[in-house]
XYZ file of C-alpha atoms in Angstrom:
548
model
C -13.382 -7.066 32.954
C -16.528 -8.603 34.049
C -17.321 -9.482 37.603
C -15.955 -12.464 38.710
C -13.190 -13.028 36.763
C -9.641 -14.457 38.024
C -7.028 -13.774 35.679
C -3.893 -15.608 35.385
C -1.028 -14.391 33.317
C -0.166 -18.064 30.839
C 1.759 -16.262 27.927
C 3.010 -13.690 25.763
C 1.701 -12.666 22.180
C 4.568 -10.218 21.457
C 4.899 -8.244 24.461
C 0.855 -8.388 25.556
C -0.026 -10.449 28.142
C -2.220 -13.291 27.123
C -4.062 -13.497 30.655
C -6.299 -16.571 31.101
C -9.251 -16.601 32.973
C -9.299 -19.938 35.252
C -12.657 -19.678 37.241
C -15.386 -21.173 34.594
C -16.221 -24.874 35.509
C -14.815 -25.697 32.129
C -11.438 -23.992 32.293
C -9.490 -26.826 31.956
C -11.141 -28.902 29.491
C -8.658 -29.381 26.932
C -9.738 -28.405 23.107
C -7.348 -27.778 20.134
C -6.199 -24.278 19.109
C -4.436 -23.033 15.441
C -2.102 -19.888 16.577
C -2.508 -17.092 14.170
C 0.980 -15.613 15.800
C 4.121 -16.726 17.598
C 3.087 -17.190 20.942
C 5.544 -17.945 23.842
C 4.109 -20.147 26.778
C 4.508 -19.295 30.467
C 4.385 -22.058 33.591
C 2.856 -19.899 36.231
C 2.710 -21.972 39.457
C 0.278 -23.973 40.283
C -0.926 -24.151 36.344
C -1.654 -27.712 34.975
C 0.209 -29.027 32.444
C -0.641 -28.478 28.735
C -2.432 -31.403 27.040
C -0.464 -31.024 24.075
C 2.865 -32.035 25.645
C 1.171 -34.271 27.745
C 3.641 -37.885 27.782
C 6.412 -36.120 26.420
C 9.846 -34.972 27.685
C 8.608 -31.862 30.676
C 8.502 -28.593 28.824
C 10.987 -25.848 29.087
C 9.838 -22.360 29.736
C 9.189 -19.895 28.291
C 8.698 -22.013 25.076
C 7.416 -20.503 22.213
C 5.393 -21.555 19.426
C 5.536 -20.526 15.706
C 2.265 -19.185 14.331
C 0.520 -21.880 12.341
C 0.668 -24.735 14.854
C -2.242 -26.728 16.133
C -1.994 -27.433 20.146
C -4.029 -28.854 22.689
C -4.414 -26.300 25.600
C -6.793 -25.658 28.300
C -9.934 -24.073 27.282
C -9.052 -21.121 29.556
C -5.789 -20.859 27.663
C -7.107 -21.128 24.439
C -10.237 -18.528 25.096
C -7.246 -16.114 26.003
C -5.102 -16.534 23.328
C -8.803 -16.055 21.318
C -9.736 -12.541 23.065
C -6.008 -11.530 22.377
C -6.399 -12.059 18.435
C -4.247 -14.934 18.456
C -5.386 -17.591 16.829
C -9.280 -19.441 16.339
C -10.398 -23.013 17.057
C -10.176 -24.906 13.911
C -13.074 -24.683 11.643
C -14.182 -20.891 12.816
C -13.503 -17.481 11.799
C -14.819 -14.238 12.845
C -18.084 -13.569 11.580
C -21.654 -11.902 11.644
C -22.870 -13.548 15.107
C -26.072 -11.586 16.023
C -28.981 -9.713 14.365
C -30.152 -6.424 14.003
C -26.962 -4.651 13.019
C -27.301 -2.088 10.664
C -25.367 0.182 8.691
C -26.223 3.854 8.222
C -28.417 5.592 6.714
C -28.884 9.159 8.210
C -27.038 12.169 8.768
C -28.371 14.036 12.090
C -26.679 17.313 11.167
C -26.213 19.291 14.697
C -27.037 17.099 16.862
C -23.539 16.361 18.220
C -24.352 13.919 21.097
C -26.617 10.481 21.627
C -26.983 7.970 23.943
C -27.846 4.493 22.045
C -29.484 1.024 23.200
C -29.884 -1.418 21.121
C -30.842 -5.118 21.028
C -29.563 -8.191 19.361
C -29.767 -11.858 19.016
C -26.801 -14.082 19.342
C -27.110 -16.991 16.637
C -24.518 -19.000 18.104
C -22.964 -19.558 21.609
C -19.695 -17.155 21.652
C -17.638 -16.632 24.896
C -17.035 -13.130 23.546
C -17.406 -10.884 20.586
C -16.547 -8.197 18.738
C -18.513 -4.686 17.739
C -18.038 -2.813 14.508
C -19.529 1.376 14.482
C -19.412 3.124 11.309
C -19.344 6.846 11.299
C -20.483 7.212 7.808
C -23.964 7.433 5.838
C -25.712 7.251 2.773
C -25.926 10.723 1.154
C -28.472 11.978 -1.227
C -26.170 11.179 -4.316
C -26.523 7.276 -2.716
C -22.485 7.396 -1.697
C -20.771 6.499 1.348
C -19.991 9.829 3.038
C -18.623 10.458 6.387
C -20.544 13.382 8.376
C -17.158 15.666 8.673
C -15.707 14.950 11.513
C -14.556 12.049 13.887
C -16.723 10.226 16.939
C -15.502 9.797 20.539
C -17.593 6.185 21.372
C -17.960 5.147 24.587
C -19.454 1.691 24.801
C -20.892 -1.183 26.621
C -23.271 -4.535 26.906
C -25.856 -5.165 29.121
C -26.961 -8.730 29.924
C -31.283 -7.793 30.354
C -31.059 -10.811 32.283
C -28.367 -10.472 35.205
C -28.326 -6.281 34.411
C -24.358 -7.097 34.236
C -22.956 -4.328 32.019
C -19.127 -5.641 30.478
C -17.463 -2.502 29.487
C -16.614 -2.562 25.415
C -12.844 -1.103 25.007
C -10.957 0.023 21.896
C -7.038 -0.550 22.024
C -7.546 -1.449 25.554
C -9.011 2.103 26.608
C -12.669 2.898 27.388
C -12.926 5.484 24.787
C -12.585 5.170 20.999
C -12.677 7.207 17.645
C -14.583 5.976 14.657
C -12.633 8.332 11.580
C -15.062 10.533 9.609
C -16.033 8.128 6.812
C -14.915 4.858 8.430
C -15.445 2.443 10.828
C -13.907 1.133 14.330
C -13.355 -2.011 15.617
C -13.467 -2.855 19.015
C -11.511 -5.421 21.310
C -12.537 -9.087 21.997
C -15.369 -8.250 24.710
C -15.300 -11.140 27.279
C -18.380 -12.013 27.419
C -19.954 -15.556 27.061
C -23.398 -15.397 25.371
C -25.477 -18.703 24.741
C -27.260 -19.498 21.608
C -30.735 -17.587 21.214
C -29.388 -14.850 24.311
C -30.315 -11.211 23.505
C -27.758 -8.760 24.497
C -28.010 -4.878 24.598
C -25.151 -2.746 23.006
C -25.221 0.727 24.771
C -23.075 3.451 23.186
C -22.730 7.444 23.648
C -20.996 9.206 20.492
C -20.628 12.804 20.418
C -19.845 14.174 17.034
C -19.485 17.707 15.401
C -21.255 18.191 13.520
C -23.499 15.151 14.009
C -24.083 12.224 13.982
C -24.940 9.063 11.730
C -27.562 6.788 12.524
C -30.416 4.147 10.975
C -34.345 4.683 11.474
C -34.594 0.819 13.087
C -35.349 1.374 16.370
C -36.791 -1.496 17.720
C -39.319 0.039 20.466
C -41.077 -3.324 21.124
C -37.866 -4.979 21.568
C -36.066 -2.028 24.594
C -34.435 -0.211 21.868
C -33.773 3.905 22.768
C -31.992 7.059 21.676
C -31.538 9.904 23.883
C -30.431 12.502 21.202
C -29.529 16.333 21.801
C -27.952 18.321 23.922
C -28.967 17.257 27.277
C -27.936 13.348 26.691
C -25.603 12.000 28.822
C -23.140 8.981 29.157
C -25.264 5.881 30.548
C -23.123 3.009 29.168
C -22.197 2.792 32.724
C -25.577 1.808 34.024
C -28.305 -0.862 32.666
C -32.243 -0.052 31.865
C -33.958 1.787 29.298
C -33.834 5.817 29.295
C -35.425 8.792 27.815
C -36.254 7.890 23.851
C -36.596 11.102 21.980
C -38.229 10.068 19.062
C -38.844 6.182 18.554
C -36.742 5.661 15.211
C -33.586 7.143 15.079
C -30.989 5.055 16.533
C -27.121 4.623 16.137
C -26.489 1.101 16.049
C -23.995 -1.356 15.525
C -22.825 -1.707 11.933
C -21.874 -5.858 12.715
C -21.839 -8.005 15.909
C -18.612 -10.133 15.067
C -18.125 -13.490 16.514
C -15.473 -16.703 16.414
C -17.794 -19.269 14.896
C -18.199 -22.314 12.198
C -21.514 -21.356 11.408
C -22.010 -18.736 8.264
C -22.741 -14.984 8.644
C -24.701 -13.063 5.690
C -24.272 -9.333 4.424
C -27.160 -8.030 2.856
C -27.535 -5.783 0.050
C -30.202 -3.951 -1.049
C -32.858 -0.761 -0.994
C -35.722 0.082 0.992
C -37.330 -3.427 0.687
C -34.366 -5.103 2.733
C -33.527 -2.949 4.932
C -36.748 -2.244 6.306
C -36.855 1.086 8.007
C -38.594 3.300 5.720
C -40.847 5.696 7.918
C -42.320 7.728 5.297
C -44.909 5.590 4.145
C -47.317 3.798 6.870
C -48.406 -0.179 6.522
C -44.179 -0.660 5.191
C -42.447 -3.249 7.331
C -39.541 -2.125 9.996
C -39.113 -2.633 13.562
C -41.906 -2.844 16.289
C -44.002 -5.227 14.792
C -42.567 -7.957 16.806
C -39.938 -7.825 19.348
C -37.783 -9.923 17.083
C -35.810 -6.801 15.590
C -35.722 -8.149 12.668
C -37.599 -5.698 9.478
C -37.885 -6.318 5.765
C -37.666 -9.000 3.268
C -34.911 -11.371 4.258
C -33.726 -10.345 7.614
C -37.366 -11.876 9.005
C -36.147 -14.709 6.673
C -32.479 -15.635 8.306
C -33.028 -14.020 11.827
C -34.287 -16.876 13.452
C -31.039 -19.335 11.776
C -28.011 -17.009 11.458
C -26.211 -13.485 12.486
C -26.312 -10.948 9.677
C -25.128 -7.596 8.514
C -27.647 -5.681 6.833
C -26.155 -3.009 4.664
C -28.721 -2.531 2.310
C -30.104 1.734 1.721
C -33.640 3.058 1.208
C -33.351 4.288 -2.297
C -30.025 2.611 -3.278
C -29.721 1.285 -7.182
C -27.822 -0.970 -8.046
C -25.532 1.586 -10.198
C -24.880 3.449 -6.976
C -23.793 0.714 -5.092
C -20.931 -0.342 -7.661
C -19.812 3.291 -7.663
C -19.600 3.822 -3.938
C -18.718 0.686 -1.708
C -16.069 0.578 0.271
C -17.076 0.406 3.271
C -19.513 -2.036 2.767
C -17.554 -4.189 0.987
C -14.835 -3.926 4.001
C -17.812 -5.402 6.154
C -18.451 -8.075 3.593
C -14.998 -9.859 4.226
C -16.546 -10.902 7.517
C -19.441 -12.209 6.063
C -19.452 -16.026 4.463
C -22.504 -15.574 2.483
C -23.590 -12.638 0.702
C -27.338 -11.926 -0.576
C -28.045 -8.992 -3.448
C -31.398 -7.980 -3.913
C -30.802 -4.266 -5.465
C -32.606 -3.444 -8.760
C -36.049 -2.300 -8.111
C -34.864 1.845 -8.129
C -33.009 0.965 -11.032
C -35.713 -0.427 -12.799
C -38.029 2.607 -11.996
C -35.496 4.825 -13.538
C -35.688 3.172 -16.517
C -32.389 1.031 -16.354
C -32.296 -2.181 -18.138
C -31.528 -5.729 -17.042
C -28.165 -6.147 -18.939
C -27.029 -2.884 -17.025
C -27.889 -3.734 -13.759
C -25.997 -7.683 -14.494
C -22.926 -5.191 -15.219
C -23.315 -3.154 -12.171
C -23.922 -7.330 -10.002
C -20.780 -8.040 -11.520
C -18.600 -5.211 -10.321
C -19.806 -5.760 -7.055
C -18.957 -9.356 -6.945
C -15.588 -8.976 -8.206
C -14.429 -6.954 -5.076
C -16.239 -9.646 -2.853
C -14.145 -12.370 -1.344
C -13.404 -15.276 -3.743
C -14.321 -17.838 -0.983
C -17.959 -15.929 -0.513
C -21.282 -17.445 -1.553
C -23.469 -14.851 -3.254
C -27.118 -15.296 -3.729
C -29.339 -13.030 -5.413
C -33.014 -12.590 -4.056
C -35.721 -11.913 -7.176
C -37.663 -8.082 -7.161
C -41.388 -7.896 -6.857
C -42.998 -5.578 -8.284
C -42.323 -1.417 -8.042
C -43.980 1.637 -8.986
C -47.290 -0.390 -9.191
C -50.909 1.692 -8.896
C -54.164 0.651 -7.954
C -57.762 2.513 -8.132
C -58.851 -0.053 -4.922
C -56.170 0.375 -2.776
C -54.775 -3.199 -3.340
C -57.755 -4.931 -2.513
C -57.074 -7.327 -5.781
C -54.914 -7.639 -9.547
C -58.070 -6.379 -10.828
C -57.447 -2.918 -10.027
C -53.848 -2.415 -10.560
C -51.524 -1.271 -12.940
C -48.004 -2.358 -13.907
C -45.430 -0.245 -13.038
C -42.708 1.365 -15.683
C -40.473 -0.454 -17.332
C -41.660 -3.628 -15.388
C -40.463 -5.995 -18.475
C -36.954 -5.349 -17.528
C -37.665 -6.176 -14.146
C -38.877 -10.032 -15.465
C -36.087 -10.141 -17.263
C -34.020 -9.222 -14.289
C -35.666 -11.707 -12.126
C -35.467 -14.689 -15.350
C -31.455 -13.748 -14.960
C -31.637 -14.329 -11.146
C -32.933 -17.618 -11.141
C -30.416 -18.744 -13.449
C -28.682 -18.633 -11.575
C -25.964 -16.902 -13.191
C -22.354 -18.998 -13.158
C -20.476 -17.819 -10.070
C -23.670 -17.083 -7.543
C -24.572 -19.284 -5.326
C -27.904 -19.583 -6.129
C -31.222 -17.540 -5.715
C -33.945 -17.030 -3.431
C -37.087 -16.159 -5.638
C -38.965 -14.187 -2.754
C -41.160 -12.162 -5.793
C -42.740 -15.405 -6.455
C -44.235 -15.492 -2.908
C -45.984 -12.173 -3.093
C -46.736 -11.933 -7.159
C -49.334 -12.834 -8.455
C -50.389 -12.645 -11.607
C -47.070 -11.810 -13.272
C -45.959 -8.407 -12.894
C -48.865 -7.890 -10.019
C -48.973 -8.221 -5.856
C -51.030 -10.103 -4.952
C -54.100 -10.233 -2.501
C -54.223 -13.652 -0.557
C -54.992 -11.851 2.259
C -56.647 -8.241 1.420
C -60.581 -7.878 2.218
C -62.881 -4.677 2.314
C -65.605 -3.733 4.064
C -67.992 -1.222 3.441
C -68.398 0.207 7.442
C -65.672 1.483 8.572
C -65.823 4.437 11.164
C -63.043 6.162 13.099
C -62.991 9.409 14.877
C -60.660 12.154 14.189
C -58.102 12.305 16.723
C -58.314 8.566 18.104
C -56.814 5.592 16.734
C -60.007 2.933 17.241
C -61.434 1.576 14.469
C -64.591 -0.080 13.751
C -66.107 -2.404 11.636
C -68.563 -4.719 12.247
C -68.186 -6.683 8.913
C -64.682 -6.689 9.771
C -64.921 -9.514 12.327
C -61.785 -9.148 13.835
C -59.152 -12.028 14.842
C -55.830 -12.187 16.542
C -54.466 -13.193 13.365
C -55.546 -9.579 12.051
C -52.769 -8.017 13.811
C -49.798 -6.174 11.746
C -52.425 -6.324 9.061
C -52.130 -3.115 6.867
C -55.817 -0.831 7.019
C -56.654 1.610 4.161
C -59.288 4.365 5.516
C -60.206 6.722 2.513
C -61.645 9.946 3.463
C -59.920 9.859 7.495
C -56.598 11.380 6.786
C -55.696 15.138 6.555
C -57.911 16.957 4.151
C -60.378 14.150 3.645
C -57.580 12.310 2.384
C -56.280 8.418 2.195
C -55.466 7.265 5.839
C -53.460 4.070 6.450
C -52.328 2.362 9.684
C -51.697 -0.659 10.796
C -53.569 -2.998 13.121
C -51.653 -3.162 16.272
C -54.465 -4.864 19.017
C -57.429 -6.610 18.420
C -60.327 -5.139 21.150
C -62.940 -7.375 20.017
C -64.480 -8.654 16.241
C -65.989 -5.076 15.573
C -63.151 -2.774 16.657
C -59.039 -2.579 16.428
C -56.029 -0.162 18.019
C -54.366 1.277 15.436
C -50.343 1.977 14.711
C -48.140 4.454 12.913
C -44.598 3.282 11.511
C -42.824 4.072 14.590
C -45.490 1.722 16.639
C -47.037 3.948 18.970
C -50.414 5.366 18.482
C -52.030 6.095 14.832
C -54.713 8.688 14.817
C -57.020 9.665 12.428
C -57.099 13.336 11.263
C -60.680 12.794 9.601
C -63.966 11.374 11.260
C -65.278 9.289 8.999
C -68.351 6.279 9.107
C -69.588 4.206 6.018
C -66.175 4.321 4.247
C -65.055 1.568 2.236
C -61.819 0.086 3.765
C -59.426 -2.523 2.412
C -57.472 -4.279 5.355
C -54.602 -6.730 4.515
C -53.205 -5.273 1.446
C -49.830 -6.993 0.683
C -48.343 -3.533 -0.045
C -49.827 0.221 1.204
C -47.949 2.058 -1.962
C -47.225 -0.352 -4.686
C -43.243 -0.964 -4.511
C -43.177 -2.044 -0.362
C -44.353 -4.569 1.788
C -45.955 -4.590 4.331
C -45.312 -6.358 7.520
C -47.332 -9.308 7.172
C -46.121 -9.717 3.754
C -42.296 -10.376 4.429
C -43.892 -12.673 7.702
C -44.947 -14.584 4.509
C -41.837 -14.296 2.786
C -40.171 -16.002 6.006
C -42.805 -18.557 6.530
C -42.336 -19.830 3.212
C -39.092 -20.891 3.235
C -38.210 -19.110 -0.338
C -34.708 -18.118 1.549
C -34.031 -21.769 2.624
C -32.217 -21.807 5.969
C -30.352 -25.059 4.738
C -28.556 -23.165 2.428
C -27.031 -20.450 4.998
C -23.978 -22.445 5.525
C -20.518 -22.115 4.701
């Protein structure tokens, strides 16, 4: 219970006690309430009368209500009966409330314990919420597997600003189990949050024989993970701890709140979900301190809460064979977006198959949902100038398919929603990514072992930074080093960032070399950073249109 509360027993929803808390200023304002369960009223003393028999004959209680009815009640009333699950204000449901929720995507096989911390947004103001944790990951078949055994969670939140920490319970007890291959639930958390707050979610899971987690930390933004042996239980306590490795995280699958404003799911590969490490210049956390990574969650982060269970290599095909926990999360979820299809297309898949493998996947989505699609750019594209321009590219396999894909999309087809053409933002010509804002210059120097680069024809501005650098010659072996520009030290000279944002050195002194900065992908099927900023700042994924 957080501090400060006064708790007055008002009702019964069964046998619980629906205990309402009368100290907020606005406890008594009176505001209509739909019961979602037969709920019998109490007259504790001293408690006002209830608006909704206000100039009537004087109640008799206990008096109880049949699920279904509309009443006028305090607001402290009505926020109980909310925490206790028993009934909504009219016009809400429970939905995606906050950003940077993840499903995941990892297995960390023995590592049995992990302290988590992780940020989020509230798109709405809530006076509570609900958590979802998934103990369950994508395998290398691309199917939802649990890790083979249950988690113990213990969580928490921690308000950064008051360093309040509100204790998260699960069937009223401190301690939960998420079921191998499932998910958990937690109570109503008590816990008013205004519109735009950020609110940490602090968990410890211990797991045999290990655990499940995402590669989003969000350094920039407090994120940790204090994995291993040695990690303790510090949902107790606010603050950052120990971070053992500045990506792995577990997270929160969804951040669920009572509102009338529309939650999105989103599925999709690598490109949405935006924590591929493997390749340097891709977007993902740490560019920002917004937490938000990829190509639509930088998009609908500012506007709405989302889920984001999209998978770095997921297909399309996969996706309709193995679901179910995903689609479980969808019901919460008002609007829907689909942007799988790229993997497929590399693997030679055509665009008639993939509509199949759409279609299965809508079917098992709710009826009521809105589902857009987002269009593909390009994949599997090469270039002999490291992106600097179309000139030096070539298409990618079985790219046709991918047009015709896209054609489908913008339709749209009968049944979606509509569709958010985000390829059209960063292709250009057809078929080709484009190179608005990639330049090279002929001398660039860095030092093996440091992470400042140089380059007087370079001149350097703010706006440079998150920019994506290609160094040839200053990775390992003489090879291709890329980074990304984290700090601008003056026009000739720039810090430079791995994936995980901290420090980017190169292996390789090198002076003279021709570099191309501002590519709008390092590999030819990702984007970079600065690239899905575009994608946002475009509008492509119209915010009027996230609404129920």
């Amino acid at each position: 219970m957080p501090e400060g509360m006064r708790l007055l027993q008002v009702g019964l929803l069964g046998a619980t006690p629906v205990l309402a808390d009368v100290r907020p200023f606005d406890a008594a304002v009176p505001v209509q309430f739909v019961l979602s369960a037969d709920y019998t009223m109490l007259a504790p003393p001293g408690y006002p009368a209830r608006p909704t028999f206000t100039g009537g004959a004087v109640p008799q209680y206990p008096r109880t209500i049949s699920s279904g009815t509309t009443l006028t009640l305090l607001k402290c009333e009505a926020e109980a009966l909310l925490a206790a699950g028993g009934g909504v204000y009219p016009g809400t449901s429970l939905v995606p409330i906050a950003t940077h929720s993840q499903t995941p995507s990892n297995f960390g096989n023995g590592v049995t314990k992990a302290m988590n911390r992780t940020g989020h947004f509230f798109r709405d103001a809530v006076s509570g919420f609900k958590v979802v944790f998934a103990n369950w990951y994508m395998n290398g078949s691309l199917a939802e597997t649990g890790p083979g055994g249950d988690a113990t969670i213990t969580a928490s939140v921690e308000d950064p600003v008051t360093r309040e920490i509100t204790r998260i319970t699960f069937g009223g007890a401190n301690s939960g189990v998420i079921p191998n291959g499932g998910m958990l639930v937690s109570d109503f958390v008590r816990k008013p949050v205004d519109y735009g707050a950020k609110m940490y979610i602090r968990s410890f899971v211990q797991i045999s024989p290990g655990f499940v987690y995402s590669n989003k930390q969000d350094v920039r933004g407090g994120d940790c993970c204090w994995w291993g042996a040695a990690s303790t239980d510090l949902t107790g306590v606010a603050g950052a701890f120990t971070n053992t490795d500045n990506l792995a995280v577990f997270m929160p699958a969804a951040v669920l709140g009572y509102s009338t404003k529309a939650g999105v799911i989103l599925f999709g590969d690598s490109r949405v979900h935006g924590g591929l490490v493997s390749i340097t210049g891709v977007d993902r956390p740490g560019f920002d301190q917004s937490g938000d990574t990829g190509q639509i969650e930088r998009a609908i982060g500012p506007y709405v809460g989302y889920i984001n269970a999209a998978h770095p290599g997921d297909t399309a095909q996969a996706f309709a064979a193995s679901n179910t926990n995903r689609i479980a999360l969808a019901q919460y979820a008002p609007i829907s977006i689909m942007a799988h299809g790229v993997n497929d297309i590399l693997t030679g898949r055509t665009s008639a198959q993939i509509q199949a493998d759409y279609a299965t996947v809508k079917a098992l989505l709710p009826v009521s949902q809105k589902v857009f699609h987002a269009t593909i750019p390009p994949g599997g594209t090469t270039s002999n100038n490291n992106f600097l321009n179309a000139v030096g590219q070539t298409i990618g396999t079985n790219d046709a398919q991918r047009l015709l894909l896209n054609t489908w999309k913008n339709g749209p087809p009968a049944g979606y929603a509509g569709s958010f053409d985000v390829a059209s933002v960063i292709e250009s010509p057809a078929s080709k990514w484009d190179s608005v804002m990639a330049r090279q210059v002929t001398d660039g120097a860095i030092t093996a072992g440091t992470n400042i680069f140089s380059s007087v024809a370079a001149n350097f501005t703010p706006d440079d930074v998150g920019l994506c650098i290609a160094i040839p010659g200053a990775g390992n072996a003489g090879g291709l080093f890329r980074a990304v520009i984290g700090q601008v030290d003056k026009p000739s000279q720039v810090t430079l960032l791995n994936a995980n944002g901290t420090a980017s050195n190169a292996a390789t002194t090198v002076s003279g070399a021709t570099c191309v900065i501002g590519a709008t992908t390092p590999d030819g099927t990702h984007e970079t950073f600065r690239a899905n900023v575009r994608i946002a700042k475009s509008k492509v994924i119209n915010p009027a249109l996230l609404v129920r």
